[in-house]
Every structure is written in C-alpha cells, then in structure tokens.
Tab-separated table of C-alpha atoms in Angstrom:
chain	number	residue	atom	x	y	z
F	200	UNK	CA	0.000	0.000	0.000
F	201	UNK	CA	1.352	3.486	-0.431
F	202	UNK	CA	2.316	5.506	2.392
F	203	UNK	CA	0.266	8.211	3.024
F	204	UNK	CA	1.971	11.835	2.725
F	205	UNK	CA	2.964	13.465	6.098
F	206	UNK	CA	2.170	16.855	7.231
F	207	UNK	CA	5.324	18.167	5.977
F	208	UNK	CA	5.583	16.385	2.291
F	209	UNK	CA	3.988	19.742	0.235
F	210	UNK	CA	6.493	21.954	2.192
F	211	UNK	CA	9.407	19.385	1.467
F	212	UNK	CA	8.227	19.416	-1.736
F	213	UNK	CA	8.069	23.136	-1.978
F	214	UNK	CA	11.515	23.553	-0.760
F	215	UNK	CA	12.756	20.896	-2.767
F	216	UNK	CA	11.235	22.774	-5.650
F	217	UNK	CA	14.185	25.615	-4.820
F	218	UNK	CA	16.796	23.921	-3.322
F	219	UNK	CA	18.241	20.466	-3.213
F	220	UNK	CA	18.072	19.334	0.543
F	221	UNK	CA	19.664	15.519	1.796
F	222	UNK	CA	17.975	12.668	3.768
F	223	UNK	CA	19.132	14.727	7.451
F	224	UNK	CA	17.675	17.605	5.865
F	225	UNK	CA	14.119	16.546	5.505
F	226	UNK	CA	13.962	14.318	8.034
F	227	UNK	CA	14.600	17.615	10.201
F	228	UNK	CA	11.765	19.140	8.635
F	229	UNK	CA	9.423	16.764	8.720
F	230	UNK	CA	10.539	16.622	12.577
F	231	UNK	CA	9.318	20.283	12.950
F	232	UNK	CA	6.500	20.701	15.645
F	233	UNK	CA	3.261	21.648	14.275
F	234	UNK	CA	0.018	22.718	15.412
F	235	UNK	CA	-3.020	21.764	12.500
F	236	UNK	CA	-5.881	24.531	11.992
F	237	UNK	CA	-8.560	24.403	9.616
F	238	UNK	CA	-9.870	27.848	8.315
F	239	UNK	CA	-13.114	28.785	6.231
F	240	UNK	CA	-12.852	30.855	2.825
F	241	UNK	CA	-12.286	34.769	3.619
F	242	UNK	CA	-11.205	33.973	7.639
F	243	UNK	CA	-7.611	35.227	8.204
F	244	UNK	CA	-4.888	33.818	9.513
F	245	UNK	CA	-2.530	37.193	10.200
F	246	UNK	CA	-4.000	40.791	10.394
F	247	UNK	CA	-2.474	43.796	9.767
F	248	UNK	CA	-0.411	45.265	13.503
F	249	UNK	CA	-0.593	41.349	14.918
F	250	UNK	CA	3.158	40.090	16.518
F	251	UNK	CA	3.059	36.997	15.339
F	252	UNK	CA	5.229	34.250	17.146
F	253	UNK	CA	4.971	31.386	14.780
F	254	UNK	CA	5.293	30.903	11.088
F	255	UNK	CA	2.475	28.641	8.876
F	256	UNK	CA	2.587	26.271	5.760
F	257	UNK	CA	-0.219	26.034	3.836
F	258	UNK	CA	-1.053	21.944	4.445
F	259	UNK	CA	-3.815	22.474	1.654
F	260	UNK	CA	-6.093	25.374	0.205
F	261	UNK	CA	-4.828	28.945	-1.086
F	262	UNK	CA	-4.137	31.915	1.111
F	263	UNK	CA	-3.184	35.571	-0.216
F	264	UNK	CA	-1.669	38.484	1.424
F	265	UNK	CA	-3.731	41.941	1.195
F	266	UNK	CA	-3.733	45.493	2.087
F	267	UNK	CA	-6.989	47.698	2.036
F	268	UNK	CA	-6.788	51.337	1.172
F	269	UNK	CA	-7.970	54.351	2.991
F	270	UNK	CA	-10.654	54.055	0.649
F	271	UNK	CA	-11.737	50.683	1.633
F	272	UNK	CA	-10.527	49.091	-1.804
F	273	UNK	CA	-8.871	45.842	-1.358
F	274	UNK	CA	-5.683	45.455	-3.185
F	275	UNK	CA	-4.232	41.452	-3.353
F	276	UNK	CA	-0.603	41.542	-3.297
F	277	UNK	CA	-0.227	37.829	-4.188
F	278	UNK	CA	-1.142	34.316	-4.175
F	279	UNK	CA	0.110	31.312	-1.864
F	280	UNK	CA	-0.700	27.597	-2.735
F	281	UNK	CA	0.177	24.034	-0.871
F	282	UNK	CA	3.505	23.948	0.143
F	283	UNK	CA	4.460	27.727	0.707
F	284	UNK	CA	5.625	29.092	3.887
F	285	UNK	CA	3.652	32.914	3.147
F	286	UNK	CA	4.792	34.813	6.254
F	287	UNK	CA	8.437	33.432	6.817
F	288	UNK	CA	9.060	37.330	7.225
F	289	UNK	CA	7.452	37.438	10.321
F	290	UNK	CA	10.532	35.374	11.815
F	291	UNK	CA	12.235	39.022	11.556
F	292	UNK	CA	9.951	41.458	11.623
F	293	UNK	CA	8.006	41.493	14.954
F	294	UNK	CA	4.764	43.927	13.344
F	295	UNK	CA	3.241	42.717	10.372
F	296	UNK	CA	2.332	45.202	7.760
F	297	UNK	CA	-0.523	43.283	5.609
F	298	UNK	CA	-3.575	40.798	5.993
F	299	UNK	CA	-2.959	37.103	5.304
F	300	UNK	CA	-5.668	35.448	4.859
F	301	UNK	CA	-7.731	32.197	3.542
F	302	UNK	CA	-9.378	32.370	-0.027
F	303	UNK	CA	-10.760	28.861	0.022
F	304	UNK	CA	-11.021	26.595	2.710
F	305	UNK	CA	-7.686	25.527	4.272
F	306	UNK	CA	-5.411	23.327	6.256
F	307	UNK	CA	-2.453	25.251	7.728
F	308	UNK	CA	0.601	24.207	10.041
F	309	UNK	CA	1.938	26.643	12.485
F	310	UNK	CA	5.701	26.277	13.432
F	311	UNK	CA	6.833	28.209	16.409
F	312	UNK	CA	9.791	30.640	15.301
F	313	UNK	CA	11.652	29.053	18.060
F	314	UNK	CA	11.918	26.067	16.217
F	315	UNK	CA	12.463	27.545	12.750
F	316	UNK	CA	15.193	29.597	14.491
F	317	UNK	CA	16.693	25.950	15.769
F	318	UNK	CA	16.644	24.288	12.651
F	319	UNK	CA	18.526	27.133	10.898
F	320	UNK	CA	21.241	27.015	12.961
F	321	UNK	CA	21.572	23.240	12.798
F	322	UNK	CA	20.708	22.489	9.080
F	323	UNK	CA	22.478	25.429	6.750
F	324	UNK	CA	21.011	24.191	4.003
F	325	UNK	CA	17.669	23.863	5.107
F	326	UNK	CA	18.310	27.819	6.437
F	327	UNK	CA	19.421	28.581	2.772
F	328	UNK	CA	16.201	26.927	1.169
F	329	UNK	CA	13.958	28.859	3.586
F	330	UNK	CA	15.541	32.281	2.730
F	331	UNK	CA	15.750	31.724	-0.602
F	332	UNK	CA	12.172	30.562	-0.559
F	333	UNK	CA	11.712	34.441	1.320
F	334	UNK	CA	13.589	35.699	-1.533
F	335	UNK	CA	11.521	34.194	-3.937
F	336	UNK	CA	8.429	35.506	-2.544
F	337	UNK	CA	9.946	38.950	-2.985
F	338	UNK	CA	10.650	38.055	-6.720
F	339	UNK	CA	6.831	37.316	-6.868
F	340	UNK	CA	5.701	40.557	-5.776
F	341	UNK	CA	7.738	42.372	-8.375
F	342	UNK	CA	6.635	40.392	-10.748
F	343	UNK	CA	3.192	41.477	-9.908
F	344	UNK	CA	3.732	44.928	-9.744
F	345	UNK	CA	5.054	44.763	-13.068
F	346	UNK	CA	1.757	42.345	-14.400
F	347	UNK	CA	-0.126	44.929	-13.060
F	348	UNK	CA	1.073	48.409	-14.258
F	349	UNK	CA	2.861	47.626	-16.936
F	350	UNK	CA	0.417	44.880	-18.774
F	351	UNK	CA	-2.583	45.274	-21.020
F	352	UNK	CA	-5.747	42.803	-18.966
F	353	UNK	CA	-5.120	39.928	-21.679
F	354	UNK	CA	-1.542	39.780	-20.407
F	355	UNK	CA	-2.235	40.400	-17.020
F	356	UNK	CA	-4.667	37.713	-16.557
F	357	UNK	CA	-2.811	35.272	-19.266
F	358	UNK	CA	-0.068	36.048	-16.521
F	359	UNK	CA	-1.308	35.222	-13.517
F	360	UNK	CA	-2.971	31.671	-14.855
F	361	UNK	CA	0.697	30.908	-15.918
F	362	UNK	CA	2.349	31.774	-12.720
F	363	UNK	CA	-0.480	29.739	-10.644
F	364	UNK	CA	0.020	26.765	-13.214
F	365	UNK	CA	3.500	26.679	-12.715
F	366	UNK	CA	3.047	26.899	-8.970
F	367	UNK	CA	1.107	24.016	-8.449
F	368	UNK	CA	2.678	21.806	-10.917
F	369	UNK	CA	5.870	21.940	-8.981
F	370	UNK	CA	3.755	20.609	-5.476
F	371	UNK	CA	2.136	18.349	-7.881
F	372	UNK	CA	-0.944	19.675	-7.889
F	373	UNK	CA	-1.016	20.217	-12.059
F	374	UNK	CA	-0.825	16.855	-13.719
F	375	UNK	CA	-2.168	16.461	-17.353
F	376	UNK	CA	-2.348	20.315	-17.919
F	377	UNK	CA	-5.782	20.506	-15.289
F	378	UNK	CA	-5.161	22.643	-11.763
F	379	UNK	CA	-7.704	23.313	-8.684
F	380	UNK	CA	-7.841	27.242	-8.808
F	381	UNK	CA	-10.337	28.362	-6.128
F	382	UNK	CA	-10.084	31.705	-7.034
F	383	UNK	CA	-13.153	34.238	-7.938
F	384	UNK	CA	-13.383	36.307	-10.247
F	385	UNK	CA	-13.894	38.922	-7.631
F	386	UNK	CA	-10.760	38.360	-6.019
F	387	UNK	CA	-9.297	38.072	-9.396
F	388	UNK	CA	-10.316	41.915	-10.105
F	389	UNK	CA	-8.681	42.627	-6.753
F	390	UNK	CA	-5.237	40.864	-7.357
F	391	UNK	CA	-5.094	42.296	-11.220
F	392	UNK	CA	-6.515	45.994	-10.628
F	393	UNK	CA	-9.705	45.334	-13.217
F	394	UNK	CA	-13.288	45.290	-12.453
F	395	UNK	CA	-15.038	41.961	-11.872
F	396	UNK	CA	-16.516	42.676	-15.290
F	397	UNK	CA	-13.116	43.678	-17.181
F	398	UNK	CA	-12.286	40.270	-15.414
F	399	UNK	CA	-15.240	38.142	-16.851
F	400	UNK	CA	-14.743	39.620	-20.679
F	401	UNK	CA	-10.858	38.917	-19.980
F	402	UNK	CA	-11.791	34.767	-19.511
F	403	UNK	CA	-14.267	34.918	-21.993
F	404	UNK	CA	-11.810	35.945	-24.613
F	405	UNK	CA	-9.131	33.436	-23.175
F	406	UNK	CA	-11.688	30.732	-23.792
F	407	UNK	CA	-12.689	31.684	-27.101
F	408	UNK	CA	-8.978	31.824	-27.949
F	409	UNK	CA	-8.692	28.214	-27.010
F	410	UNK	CA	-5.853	29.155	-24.355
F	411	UNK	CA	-7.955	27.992	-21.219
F	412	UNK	CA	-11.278	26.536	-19.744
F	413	UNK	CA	-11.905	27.396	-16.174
F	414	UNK	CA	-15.353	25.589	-14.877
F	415	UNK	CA	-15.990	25.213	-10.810
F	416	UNK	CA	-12.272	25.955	-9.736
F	417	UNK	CA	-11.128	23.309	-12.345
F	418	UNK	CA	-8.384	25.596	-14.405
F	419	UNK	CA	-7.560	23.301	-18.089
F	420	UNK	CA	-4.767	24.803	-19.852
F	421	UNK	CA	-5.410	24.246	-23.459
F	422	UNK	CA	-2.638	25.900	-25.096
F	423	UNK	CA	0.126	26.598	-22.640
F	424	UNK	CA	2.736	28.443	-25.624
F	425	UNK	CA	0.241	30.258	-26.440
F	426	UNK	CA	-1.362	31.158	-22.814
F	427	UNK	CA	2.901	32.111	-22.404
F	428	UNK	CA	2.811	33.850	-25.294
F	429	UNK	CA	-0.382	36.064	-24.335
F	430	UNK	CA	0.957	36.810	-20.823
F	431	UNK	CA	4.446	37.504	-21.593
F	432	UNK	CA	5.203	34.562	-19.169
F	433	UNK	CA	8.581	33.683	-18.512
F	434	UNK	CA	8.810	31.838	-15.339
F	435	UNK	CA	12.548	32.543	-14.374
F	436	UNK	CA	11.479	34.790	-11.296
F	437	UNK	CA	9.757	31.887	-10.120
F	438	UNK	CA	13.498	30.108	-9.688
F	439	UNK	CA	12.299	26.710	-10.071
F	440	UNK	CA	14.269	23.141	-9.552
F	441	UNK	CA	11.847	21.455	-12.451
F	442	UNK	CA	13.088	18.227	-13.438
F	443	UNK	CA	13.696	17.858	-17.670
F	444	UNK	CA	10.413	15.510	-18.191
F	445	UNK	CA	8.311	17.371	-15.617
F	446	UNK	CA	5.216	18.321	-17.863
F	447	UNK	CA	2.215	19.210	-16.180
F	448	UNK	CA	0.783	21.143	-19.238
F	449	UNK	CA	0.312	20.047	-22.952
F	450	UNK	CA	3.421	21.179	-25.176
C-alpha cells in the first residue's frame, strides 16, 4: 500500500522545488512541531499590527496576502498555494504590515519561530532553502507589480494563470495540464486591478482563444505556448528546480 503523505511532504516538496536538501535535511523538517488549523474561505490567519510568534505552511487550500486602502478598496498583493511558507518574514519582523488570509477553505501548520530559528542554525542548508524561498516571494511581488502596471488585462490575466500553473505543478498539484484554482473572479479583479466585469470579458476571450477553460475551480490549460505567449510569461522569477520531463501542461 502506499504511504500516506505526512504533514510536511507539500512543504518538502516546496523547498525541494528551490533547493536540493539531503535525507538529514528533511527528516529535520518533517521533525518540525506543528500545530493543525482548519480555516473557512475569507477567515484570516494574520491581520495587519498582529506580533506573530509562529510561522504557517499552507497543508492544503490557497491563502493571499492583502492590504486595504484608505478608501476601503482591497488590493491582493499575491497568491500562496500548498507547500508555501507565506509569512516566513514574520521570523524578523516582529509587526506585520498586511492581511494574510484564507481564499478557500484551508489546512495550515503553524511552526513556532523558536523552532524555525533551531533548525537554521543546525541544518544550513535547510536555512538557505527557507531564505531563498523568502527571496523568492519577494521576486513574486515584483513580478506582480510589473503584471499589473505595466500589462494590457489579456496579459495580465494570461499572466497570472501561468504563474499559478507553474506553482502548483511543482507541489504536484497540475498533472495532465488541469489545476484546482479556487479563485473568484472577484478576487481576481482585486489581485489584477480590473473590475469583476473587465475580469469576466478577460476569460471569456481566453476561452474563445482556445488558451484555457476554467469551470468550478477546475483551471484546463489548453494551449500553454500560447497562454505564455499572451501573458508575456517567462517563469525565471519563479526560480524553479523542475526536473527535464516534468510536464504538467500540454506542449
């Protein structure tokens, strides 16, 4: 029978994703203490002010960091899937600066930053994976803030499918060019900067352009060149480890 995936095989996979880590390595991780919550859609897991004294790793589900304006306008600042560690910041900075919170229902492990801190100084290269994952992150949000002022919607959306694609292909979650992509379009118009009704034409001409099909969270990548093409995608900020005959998506 197979064995059945501990708590800590997405994040190993994750950070294997990035980095190459050895047998002591992950067995340290998957050593880590961990406390198991279950969140609904919208419920947050960090607020804006809070002094957090643990880290999480999203078990399953998708999370996303936001800021609201003095207005009251919500602006998403990016995306985290199964596997990512989205607030390993908070190991440094003692006041957090954004929201974190749950966009579908999700499982989530909380490590104390005493034992993050402990397994840094005794595994280097797990330390290296974790601040390169950090570094990553930050590579993400430029990204973004590129998608969004400096792309037309076609590109920005064409974009952000890529980058989520990618994402959950290297966790495994993207087999046979089909992802689980709980995301509205509401929340799309947030993490983009369109309307919800920019964002519904935008699909609408992705599907007639046979580049996607996105029915009930079910995301099918029809043409991925051309969905690359269209978004200007080229996944180098993303610095994945993807082995040569990893192909999630139709070529």
């Amino acid at each position: 029978m197979p064995t059945k995936p501990s708590l800590a095989d997405f994040l190993l996979r994750r950070l294997n994703s990035i980095y190459a880590l050895d047998e002591d390595d992950i067995a340290a991780v998957d050593r880590l203490p961990i406390q198991i919550a279950d969140l609904r859609a919208d419920e947050d897991l960090i607020r804006e002010g809070d002094r957090p004294t643990r880290s999480c790793f999203i078990v399953s589900g998708m999370t996303c960091w936001f800021k609201i304006t003095g207005k009251g306008q919500r602006q998403i600042l990016s995306f985290h899937v199964t596997g990512d560690l989205p607030d390993l910041q908070s190991i440094h900075l003692s006041k957090m600066d954004s929201t974190l919170s749950a966009v579908s229902p999700s499982r989530i492990a909380f490590v104390p930053h005493q034992a993050l801190h402990a397994i840094c100084e005794e595994r280097p290269k797990v330390a290296s994976a974790l601040w390169r994952m950090t570094l990553i992150d930050a590579a993400v949000f430029r990204e973004w803030v590129a998608n969004v002022g400096g792309r037309q919607a076609y590109a920005r959306m064409a974009h952000l499918l890529c980058e989520m694609t990618m994402r959950l292909g290297a966790v495994g979650l993207a087999e046979n060019h089909v992802c689980y992509l709980p995301i509205t379009q509401g929340e799309l118009a947030d993490a983009t900067g369109m309307s919800t009704v920019h964002v519904n034409r935008t699909l609408q001409t992705l599907r007639r352009n046979g580049l996607v099909d996105w029915r009930d969270s079910k995301l099918t990548v029809l043409d991925w060149p051309g969905l690359q093409k269209a978004g200007d995608f080229d996944p180098g900020y993303l610095h994945l480890r993807i082995p040569p005959d990893f192909k999630p998506w139709p070529t």
